[in-house]
PDB file of C-alpha atoms in Angstrom:
ATOM      1  CA  UNK A 547       0.000   0.000   0.000  1.00  0.00           C
ATOM      2  CA  UNK A 548       2.934   2.340   0.711  1.00  0.00           C
ATOM      3  CA  UNK A 549       4.188   1.827  -2.833  1.00  0.00           C
ATOM      4  CA  UNK A 550       0.780   2.596  -4.268  1.00  0.00           C
ATOM      5  CA  UNK A 551       0.492   5.755  -2.186  1.00  0.00           C
ATOM      6  CA  UNK A 552       3.886   6.922  -3.431  1.00  0.00           C
ATOM      7  CA  UNK A 553       3.027   6.130  -7.028  1.00  0.00           C
ATOM      8  CA  UNK A 554      -0.238   8.059  -6.820  1.00  0.00           C
ATOM      9  CA  UNK A 555       1.480  11.104  -5.360  1.00  0.00           C
ATOM     10  CA  UNK A 556       3.999  11.079  -8.191  1.00  0.00           C
ATOM     11  CA  UNK A 557       1.417  11.033 -10.985  1.00  0.00           C
ATOM     12  CA  UNK A 558       1.340  14.279 -12.936  1.00  0.00           C
ATOM     13  CA  UNK A 559      -1.735  16.534 -12.820  1.00  0.00           C
ATOM     14  CA  UNK A 560      -2.731  19.654 -14.754  1.00  0.00           C
ATOM     15  CA  UNK A 561      -0.139  18.919 -17.431  1.00  0.00           C
ATOM     16  CA  UNK A 562       0.031  20.624 -20.817  1.00  0.00           C
ATOM     17  CA  UNK A 563      -1.297  23.935 -22.042  1.00  0.00           C
ATOM     18  CA  UNK A 564      -4.489  24.833 -20.199  1.00  0.00           C
ATOM     19  CA  UNK A 565      -7.111  27.363 -21.345  1.00  0.00           C
ATOM     20  CA  UNK A 566      -7.675  30.699 -19.660  1.00  0.00           C
ATOM     21  CA  UNK A 567     -10.909  31.546 -17.881  1.00  0.00           C
ATOM     22  CA  UNK A 568     -11.950  35.096 -17.049  1.00  0.00           C
ATOM     23  CA  UNK A 569     -15.106  35.036 -14.878  1.00  0.00           C
ATOM     24  CA  UNK A 570     -15.620  38.766 -15.477  1.00  0.00           C
ATOM     25  CA  UNK A 571     -16.727  38.115 -19.052  1.00  0.00           C
ATOM     26  CA  UNK A 572     -18.810  35.004 -18.341  1.00  0.00           C
ATOM     27  CA  UNK A 573     -22.429  35.130 -19.588  1.00  0.00           C
ATOM     28  CA  UNK A 574     -25.349  35.714 -17.246  1.00  0.00           C
ATOM     29  CA  UNK A 575     -26.780  32.207 -17.700  1.00  0.00           C
ATOM     30  CA  UNK A 576     -24.686  29.159 -16.691  1.00  0.00           C
ATOM     31  CA  UNK A 577     -26.192  27.078 -19.498  1.00  0.00           C
ATOM     32  CA  UNK A 578     -24.615  29.459 -21.995  1.00  0.00           C
ATOM     33  CA  UNK A 579     -21.189  29.166 -20.363  1.00  0.00           C
ATOM     34  CA  UNK A 580     -21.595  25.401 -20.185  1.00  0.00           C
ATOM     35  CA  UNK A 581     -22.321  25.274 -23.919  1.00  0.00           C
ATOM     36  CA  UNK A 582     -19.202  27.329 -24.656  1.00  0.00           C
ATOM     37  CA  UNK A 583     -17.055  25.039 -22.555  1.00  0.00           C
ATOM     38  CA  UNK A 584     -18.644  21.917 -24.051  1.00  0.00           C
ATOM     39  CA  UNK A 585     -18.012  23.090 -27.603  1.00  0.00           C
ATOM     40  CA  UNK A 586     -14.463  23.964 -26.590  1.00  0.00           C
ATOM     41  CA  UNK A 587     -13.986  20.441 -25.257  1.00  0.00           C
ATOM     42  CA  UNK A 588     -15.297  18.986 -28.528  1.00  0.00           C
ATOM     43  CA  UNK A 589     -12.929  21.173 -30.551  1.00  0.00           C
ATOM     44  CA  UNK A 590     -10.024  20.151 -28.290  1.00  0.00           C
ATOM     45  CA  UNK A 591     -10.754  16.483 -28.956  1.00  0.00           C
ATOM     46  CA  UNK A 592     -11.715  15.592 -25.394  1.00  0.00           C
ATOM     47  CA  UNK A 593     -13.073  12.003 -25.503  1.00  0.00           C
ATOM     48  CA  UNK A 594     -16.791  11.735 -24.751  1.00  0.00           C
ATOM     49  CA  UNK A 595     -17.193  15.276 -23.409  1.00  0.00           C
ATOM     50  CA  UNK A 596     -20.947  14.682 -23.076  1.00  0.00           C
ATOM     51  CA  UNK A 597     -20.380  11.955 -20.474  1.00  0.00           C
ATOM     52  CA  UNK A 598     -21.242  13.045 -16.943  1.00  0.00           C
ATOM     53  CA  UNK A 599     -21.515  11.574 -13.468  1.00  0.00           C
ATOM     54  CA  UNK A 600     -25.126  11.647 -12.266  1.00  0.00           C
ATOM     55  CA  UNK A 601     -25.467  11.432  -8.492  1.00  0.00           C
ATOM     56  CA  UNK A 602     -28.738  10.604  -6.740  1.00  0.00           C
ATOM     57  CA  UNK A 603     -29.816   9.415  -3.295  1.00  0.00           C
ATOM     58  CA  UNK A 604     -32.348   6.820  -2.223  1.00  0.00           C
ATOM     59  CA  UNK A 605     -35.113   7.238   0.341  1.00  0.00           C
ATOM     60  CA  UNK A 606     -32.633   6.662   3.169  1.00  0.00           C
ATOM     61  CA  UNK A 607     -30.261   9.289   1.827  1.00  0.00           C
ATOM     62  CA  UNK A 608     -27.648   6.801   0.596  1.00  0.00           C
ATOM     63  CA  UNK A 609     -25.907   8.235  -2.480  1.00  0.00           C
ATOM     64  CA  UNK A 610     -25.275   6.528  -5.801  1.00  0.00           C
ATOM     65  CA  UNK A 611     -23.353   7.765  -8.808  1.00  0.00           C
ATOM     66  CA  UNK A 612     -22.994   6.546 -12.378  1.00  0.00           C
ATOM     67  CA  UNK A 613     -21.884   7.931 -15.734  1.00  0.00           C
ATOM     68  CA  UNK A 614     -24.593   8.845 -18.252  1.00  0.00           C
ATOM     69  CA  UNK A 615     -24.725  10.800 -21.485  1.00  0.00           C
ATOM     70  CA  UNK A 616     -26.012  14.371 -21.582  1.00  0.00           C
ATOM     71  CA  UNK A 617     -28.939  14.635 -23.986  1.00  0.00           C
ATOM     72  CA  UNK A 618     -29.372  18.414 -24.157  1.00  0.00           C
ATOM     73  CA  UNK A 619     -28.956  21.661 -22.242  1.00  0.00           C
ATOM     74  CA  UNK A 620     -31.005  24.797 -22.693  1.00  0.00           C
ATOM     75  CA  UNK A 621     -30.691  28.219 -21.027  1.00  0.00           C
ATOM     76  CA  UNK A 622     -33.503  30.163 -19.412  1.00  0.00           C
ATOM     77  CA  UNK A 623     -35.850  29.489 -16.483  1.00  0.00           C
ATOM     78  CA  UNK A 624     -37.547  26.663 -18.395  1.00  0.00           C
ATOM     79  CA  UNK A 625     -34.278  25.072 -19.524  1.00  0.00           C
ATOM     80  CA  UNK A 626     -31.920  22.654 -17.867  1.00  0.00           C
ATOM     81  CA  UNK A 627     -29.631  19.668 -18.300  1.00  0.00           C
ATOM     82  CA  UNK A 628     -31.248  16.501 -19.658  1.00  0.00           C
ATOM     83  CA  UNK A 629     -30.537  12.777 -19.367  1.00  0.00           C
ATOM     84  CA  UNK A 630     -32.692   9.693 -19.820  1.00  0.00           C
ATOM     85  CA  UNK A 631     -33.153   6.463 -17.878  1.00  0.00           C
ATOM     86  CA  UNK A 632     -35.510   3.562 -17.329  1.00  0.00           C
ATOM     87  CA  UNK A 633     -37.913   4.361 -14.519  1.00  0.00           C
ATOM     88  CA  UNK A 634     -37.415   0.903 -12.984  1.00  0.00           C
ATOM     89  CA  UNK A 635     -33.637   1.333 -12.738  1.00  0.00           C
ATOM     90  CA  UNK A 636     -31.843   2.261  -9.536  1.00  0.00           C
ATOM     91  CA  UNK A 637     -31.602   5.891 -10.559  1.00  0.00           C
ATOM     92  CA  UNK A 638     -35.247   5.864 -11.588  1.00  0.00           C
ATOM     93  CA  UNK A 639     -36.252   4.643  -8.127  1.00  0.00           C
ATOM     94  CA  UNK A 640     -33.972   7.215  -6.492  1.00  0.00           C
ATOM     95  CA  UNK A 641     -35.493  10.059  -8.489  1.00  0.00           C
ATOM     96  CA  UNK A 642     -39.014   8.880  -7.676  1.00  0.00           C
ATOM     97  CA  UNK A 643     -38.152   9.009  -3.959  1.00  0.00           C
ATOM     98  CA  UNK A 644     -35.922  12.097  -4.043  1.00  0.00           C
ATOM     99  CA  UNK A 645     -36.306  14.125  -7.270  1.00  0.00           C
ATOM    100  CA  UNK A 646     -32.961  15.853  -6.952  1.00  0.00           C
ATOM    101  CA  UNK A 647     -29.621  15.199  -8.651  1.00  0.00           C
ATOM    102  CA  UNK A 648     -26.073  16.449  -9.027  1.00  0.00           C
ATOM    103  CA  UNK A 649     -24.160  16.339 -12.303  1.00  0.00           C
ATOM    104  CA  UNK A 650     -20.376  16.391 -12.624  1.00  0.00           C
ATOM    105  CA  UNK A 651     -18.371  16.902 -15.804  1.00  0.00           C
ATOM    106  CA  UNK A 652     -14.576  16.644 -15.864  1.00  0.00           C
ATOM    107  CA  UNK A 653     -12.550  17.317 -18.999  1.00  0.00           C
ATOM    108  CA  UNK A 654      -9.078  16.276 -17.928  1.00  0.00           C
ATOM    109  CA  UNK A 655      -7.042  17.611 -20.901  1.00  0.00           C
ATOM    110  CA  UNK A 656      -8.450  21.084 -20.178  1.00  0.00           C
ATOM    111  CA  UNK A 657      -8.448  20.778 -16.359  1.00  0.00           C
ATOM    112  CA  UNK A 658     -12.067  21.888 -16.386  1.00  0.00           C
ATOM    113  CA  UNK A 659     -14.795  20.685 -14.063  1.00  0.00           C
ATOM    114  CA  UNK A 660     -18.468  21.650 -14.012  1.00  0.00           C
ATOM    115  CA  UNK A 661     -20.869  20.826 -11.184  1.00  0.00           C
ATOM    116  CA  UNK A 662     -24.632  21.237 -11.533  1.00  0.00           C
ATOM    117  CA  UNK A 663     -27.306  20.399  -9.004  1.00  0.00           C
ATOM    118  CA  UNK A 664     -31.013  20.955  -8.606  1.00  0.00           C
ATOM    119  CA  UNK A 665     -34.459  19.379  -8.658  1.00  0.00           C
ATOM    120  CA  UNK A 666     -35.273  16.888 -11.390  1.00  0.00           C
ATOM    121  CA  UNK A 667     -38.460  16.857 -13.453  1.00  0.00           C
ATOM    122  CA  UNK A 668     -39.604  13.993 -15.711  1.00  0.00           C
ATOM    123  CA  UNK A 669     -40.663  14.937 -19.213  1.00  0.00           C
ATOM    124  CA  UNK A 670     -43.993  13.936 -20.695  1.00  0.00           C
ATOM    125  CA  UNK A 671     -44.545  10.652 -22.505  1.00  0.00           C
ATOM    126  CA  UNK A 672     -44.121  12.165 -25.978  1.00  0.00           C
ATOM    127  CA  UNK A 673     -40.719  13.716 -25.257  1.00  0.00           C
ATOM    128  CA  UNK A 674     -39.524  10.587 -23.467  1.00  0.00           C
ATOM    129  CA  UNK A 675     -40.646   8.408 -26.381  1.00  0.00           C
ATOM    130  CA  UNK A 676     -38.854  10.655 -28.868  1.00  0.00           C
ATOM    131  CA  UNK A 677     -35.657  10.290 -26.860  1.00  0.00           C
ATOM    132  CA  UNK A 678     -35.979   6.495 -26.785  1.00  0.00           C
ATOM    133  CA  UNK A 679     -36.617   6.218 -30.517  1.00  0.00           C
ATOM    134  CA  UNK A 680     -33.545   8.358 -31.227  1.00  0.00           C
ATOM    135  CA  UNK A 681     -31.291   5.812 -29.481  1.00  0.00           C
ATOM    136  CA  UNK A 682     -29.286   3.235 -31.393  1.00  0.00           C
ATOM    137  CA  UNK A 683     -30.657  -0.263 -31.869  1.00  0.00           C
ATOM    138  CA  UNK A 684     -28.435  -1.837 -29.228  1.00  0.00           C
ATOM    139  CA  UNK A 685     -29.245   0.843 -26.666  1.00  0.00           C
ATOM    140  CA  UNK A 686     -32.979   0.461 -27.303  1.00  0.00           C
ATOM    141  CA  UNK A 687     -32.762  -3.326 -26.996  1.00  0.00           C
ATOM    142  CA  UNK A 688     -30.935  -3.091 -23.679  1.00  0.00           C
ATOM    143  CA  UNK A 689     -33.371  -0.514 -22.310  1.00  0.00           C
ATOM    144  CA  UNK A 690     -36.345  -2.569 -23.456  1.00  0.00           C
ATOM    145  CA  UNK A 691     -35.319  -5.370 -21.099  1.00  0.00           C
ATOM    146  CA  UNK A 692     -35.805  -3.174 -18.041  1.00  0.00           C
ATOM    147  CA  UNK A 693     -33.463  -5.365 -15.964  1.00  0.00           C
ATOM    148  CA  UNK A 694     -30.654  -2.927 -15.240  1.00  0.00           C
ATOM    149  CA  UNK A 695     -28.724  -3.664 -12.022  1.00  0.00           C
ATOM    150  CA  UNK A 696     -30.715  -6.837 -11.268  1.00  0.00           C
ATOM    151  CA  UNK A 697     -28.780 -10.107 -10.700  1.00  0.00           C
ATOM    152  CA  UNK A 698     -27.697 -12.009 -13.835  1.00  0.00           C
ATOM    153  CA  UNK A 699     -27.087 -15.768 -13.791  1.00  0.00           C
ATOM    154  CA  UNK A 700     -24.649 -15.892 -16.732  1.00  0.00           C
ATOM    155  CA  UNK A 701     -23.639 -13.963 -19.863  1.00  0.00           C
ATOM    156  CA  UNK A 702     -25.411 -16.419 -22.185  1.00  0.00           C
ATOM    157  CA  UNK A 703     -28.711 -15.431 -20.561  1.00  0.00           C
ATOM    158  CA  UNK A 704     -27.902 -11.771 -21.224  1.00  0.00           C
ATOM    159  CA  UNK A 705     -27.041 -12.442 -24.860  1.00  0.00           C
ATOM    160  CA  UNK A 706     -30.232 -14.419 -25.440  1.00  0.00           C
ATOM    161  CA  UNK A 707     -32.386 -11.715 -23.859  1.00  0.00           C
ATOM    162  CA  UNK A 708     -30.766  -8.986 -25.949  1.00  0.00           C
ATOM    163  CA  UNK A 709     -31.219 -11.039 -29.118  1.00  0.00           C
ATOM    164  CA  UNK A 710     -34.893 -11.418 -28.277  1.00  0.00           C
ATOM    165  CA  UNK A 711     -35.242  -7.689 -27.649  1.00  0.00           C
ATOM    166  CA  UNK A 712     -33.576  -6.890 -30.982  1.00  0.00           C
ATOM    167  CA  UNK A 713     -35.943  -9.247 -32.758  1.00  0.00           C
ATOM    168  CA  UNK A 714     -38.938  -7.631 -31.088  1.00  0.00           C
ATOM    169  CA  UNK A 715     -37.745  -4.151 -32.106  1.00  0.00           C
ATOM    170  CA  UNK A 716     -37.364  -5.371 -35.681  1.00  0.00           C
ATOM    171  CA  UNK A 717     -41.012  -6.421 -35.609  1.00  0.00           C
ATOM    172  CA  UNK A 718     -42.174  -3.325 -33.700  1.00  0.00           C
ATOM    173  CA  UNK A 719     -39.811  -0.462 -34.635  1.00  0.00           C
ATOM    174  CA  UNK A 720     -41.949   2.146 -32.844  1.00  0.00           C
ATOM    175  CA  UNK A 721     -42.058   0.225 -29.574  1.00  0.00           C
ATOM    176  CA  UNK A 722     -41.258   2.344 -26.517  1.00  0.00           C
ATOM    177  CA  UNK A 723     -41.214   1.005 -22.933  1.00  0.00           C
ATOM    178  CA  UNK A 724     -43.615   3.149 -20.870  1.00  0.00           C
ATOM    179  CA  UNK A 725     -41.023   3.424 -18.089  1.00  0.00           C
ATOM    180  CA  UNK A 726     -38.473   5.188 -20.300  1.00  0.00           C
ATOM    181  CA  UNK A 727     -38.127   8.735 -19.007  1.00  0.00           C
ATOM    182  CA  UNK A 728     -36.353  11.872 -20.114  1.00  0.00           C
ATOM    183  CA  UNK A 729     -35.318  13.855 -17.041  1.00  0.00           C
ATOM    184  CA  UNK A 730     -34.408  17.536 -16.755  1.00  0.00           C
ATOM    185  CA  UNK A 731     -32.246  18.917 -13.970  1.00  0.00           C
ATOM    186  CA  UNK A 732     -33.512  22.432 -13.195  1.00  0.00           C
ATOM    187  CA  UNK A 733     -30.261  23.817 -11.877  1.00  0.00           C
ATOM    188  CA  UNK A 734     -30.244  25.777  -8.640  1.00  0.00           C
ATOM    189  CA  UNK A 735     -26.451  25.926  -8.626  1.00  0.00           C
ATOM    190  CA  UNK A 736     -23.786  25.547 -11.301  1.00  0.00           C
ATOM    191  CA  UNK A 737     -20.067  25.804 -10.645  1.00  0.00           C
ATOM    192  CA  UNK A 738     -17.298  26.204 -13.233  1.00  0.00           C
ATOM    193  CA  UNK A 739     -13.798  25.187 -12.154  1.00  0.00           C
ATOM    194  CA  UNK A 740     -10.691  25.931 -14.186  1.00  0.00           C
ATOM    195  CA  UNK A 741      -7.597  24.146 -12.936  1.00  0.00           C
ATOM    196  CA  UNK A 742      -4.117  25.659 -12.893  1.00  0.00           C
ATOM    197  CA  UNK A 743      -0.770  23.884 -12.650  1.00  0.00           C
ATOM    198  CA  UNK A 744       0.359  26.267  -9.901  1.00  0.00           C
ATOM    199  CA  UNK A 745      -2.928  25.668  -8.061  1.00  0.00           C
ATOM    200  CA  UNK A 746      -4.275  29.137  -8.860  1.00  0.00           C
ATOM    201  CA  UNK A 747      -7.589  27.495  -9.658  1.00  0.00           C
ATOM    202  CA  UNK A 748     -10.511  29.689 -10.687  1.00  0.00           C
ATOM    203  CA  UNK A 749     -14.014  28.851  -9.479  1.00  0.00           C
ATOM    204  CA  UNK A 750     -17.199  30.628 -10.492  1.00  0.00           C
ATOM    205  CA  UNK A 751     -20.532  29.657  -8.964  1.00  0.00           C
ATOM    206  CA  UNK A 752     -23.974  30.589 -10.268  1.00  0.00           C
ATOM    207  CA  UNK A 753     -26.881  30.452  -7.806  1.00  0.00           C
ATOM    208  CA  UNK A 754     -30.531  30.827  -8.703  1.00  0.00           C
ATOM    209  CA  UNK A 755     -31.892  34.116  -7.393  1.00  0.00           C
ATOM    210  CA  UNK A 756     -35.360  34.744  -5.976  1.00  0.00           C
ATOM    211  CA  UNK A 757     -36.411  36.584  -9.144  1.00  0.00           C
ATOM    212  CA  UNK A 758     -35.475  33.572 -11.280  1.00  0.00           C
ATOM    213  CA  UNK A 759     -32.234  35.070 -12.551  1.00  0.00           C
ATOM    214  CA  UNK A 760     -28.716  34.131 -11.536  1.00  0.00           C
ATOM    215  CA  UNK A 761     -26.355  35.509  -8.923  1.00  0.00           C
ATOM    216  CA  UNK A 762     -22.636  34.911  -9.465  1.00  0.00           C
ATOM    217  CA  UNK A 763     -19.768  34.646  -7.007  1.00  0.00           C
ATOM    218  CA  UNK A 764     -16.138  33.579  -6.989  1.00  0.00           C
ATOM    219  CA  UNK A 765     -15.055  30.765  -4.664  1.00  0.00           C
ATOM    220  CA  UNK A 766     -11.728  30.065  -3.029  1.00  0.00           C
ATOM    221  CA  UNK A 767      -9.875  27.103  -4.596  1.00  0.00           C
TER     222      UNK A 767
END
């Protein structure tokens, strides 16, 4: 364990040329700044920049986290960050008990981290169905099973079930499981963190104001 601790301490962090971030010229809406940073990550070739850690808690307050794909983000009081999940999954149960989530993005080559948290609202059936039908065939087949995180006896059973789901989708291409849900995180807070090799990190936090707008403040690293 001592060797591992030493090795971890010697690993490099915040290497390479990192982008600048001037909070003074940041837009009023965090969704707009997020979009700028996301597009910058795409242009920089960051792998899977739309992947995010979604954290929820169950009825007893026990947290869970997993990586999902961001579906969309829109500015304004009616906007938010969107992801989708099966309502019978662990995260679906968590959100039914406690409709609140935290999202974390980390783009390592740019030393940029974004944290978003707020209440979560399920979309209507039509929007959720549209999201499901836009998924690839394999993703739809897996979601159609509705068995995520339940015990599996062996991989052959998984393969057979997925083959059956694919066959069913071929027969019923418009099939949508009623539990499939598109969720929107209505952010109450959004924090933008720009790392610095000399640890002069810059942190800007947006907080939802009473009038529905956004208040901004710098945070100590």
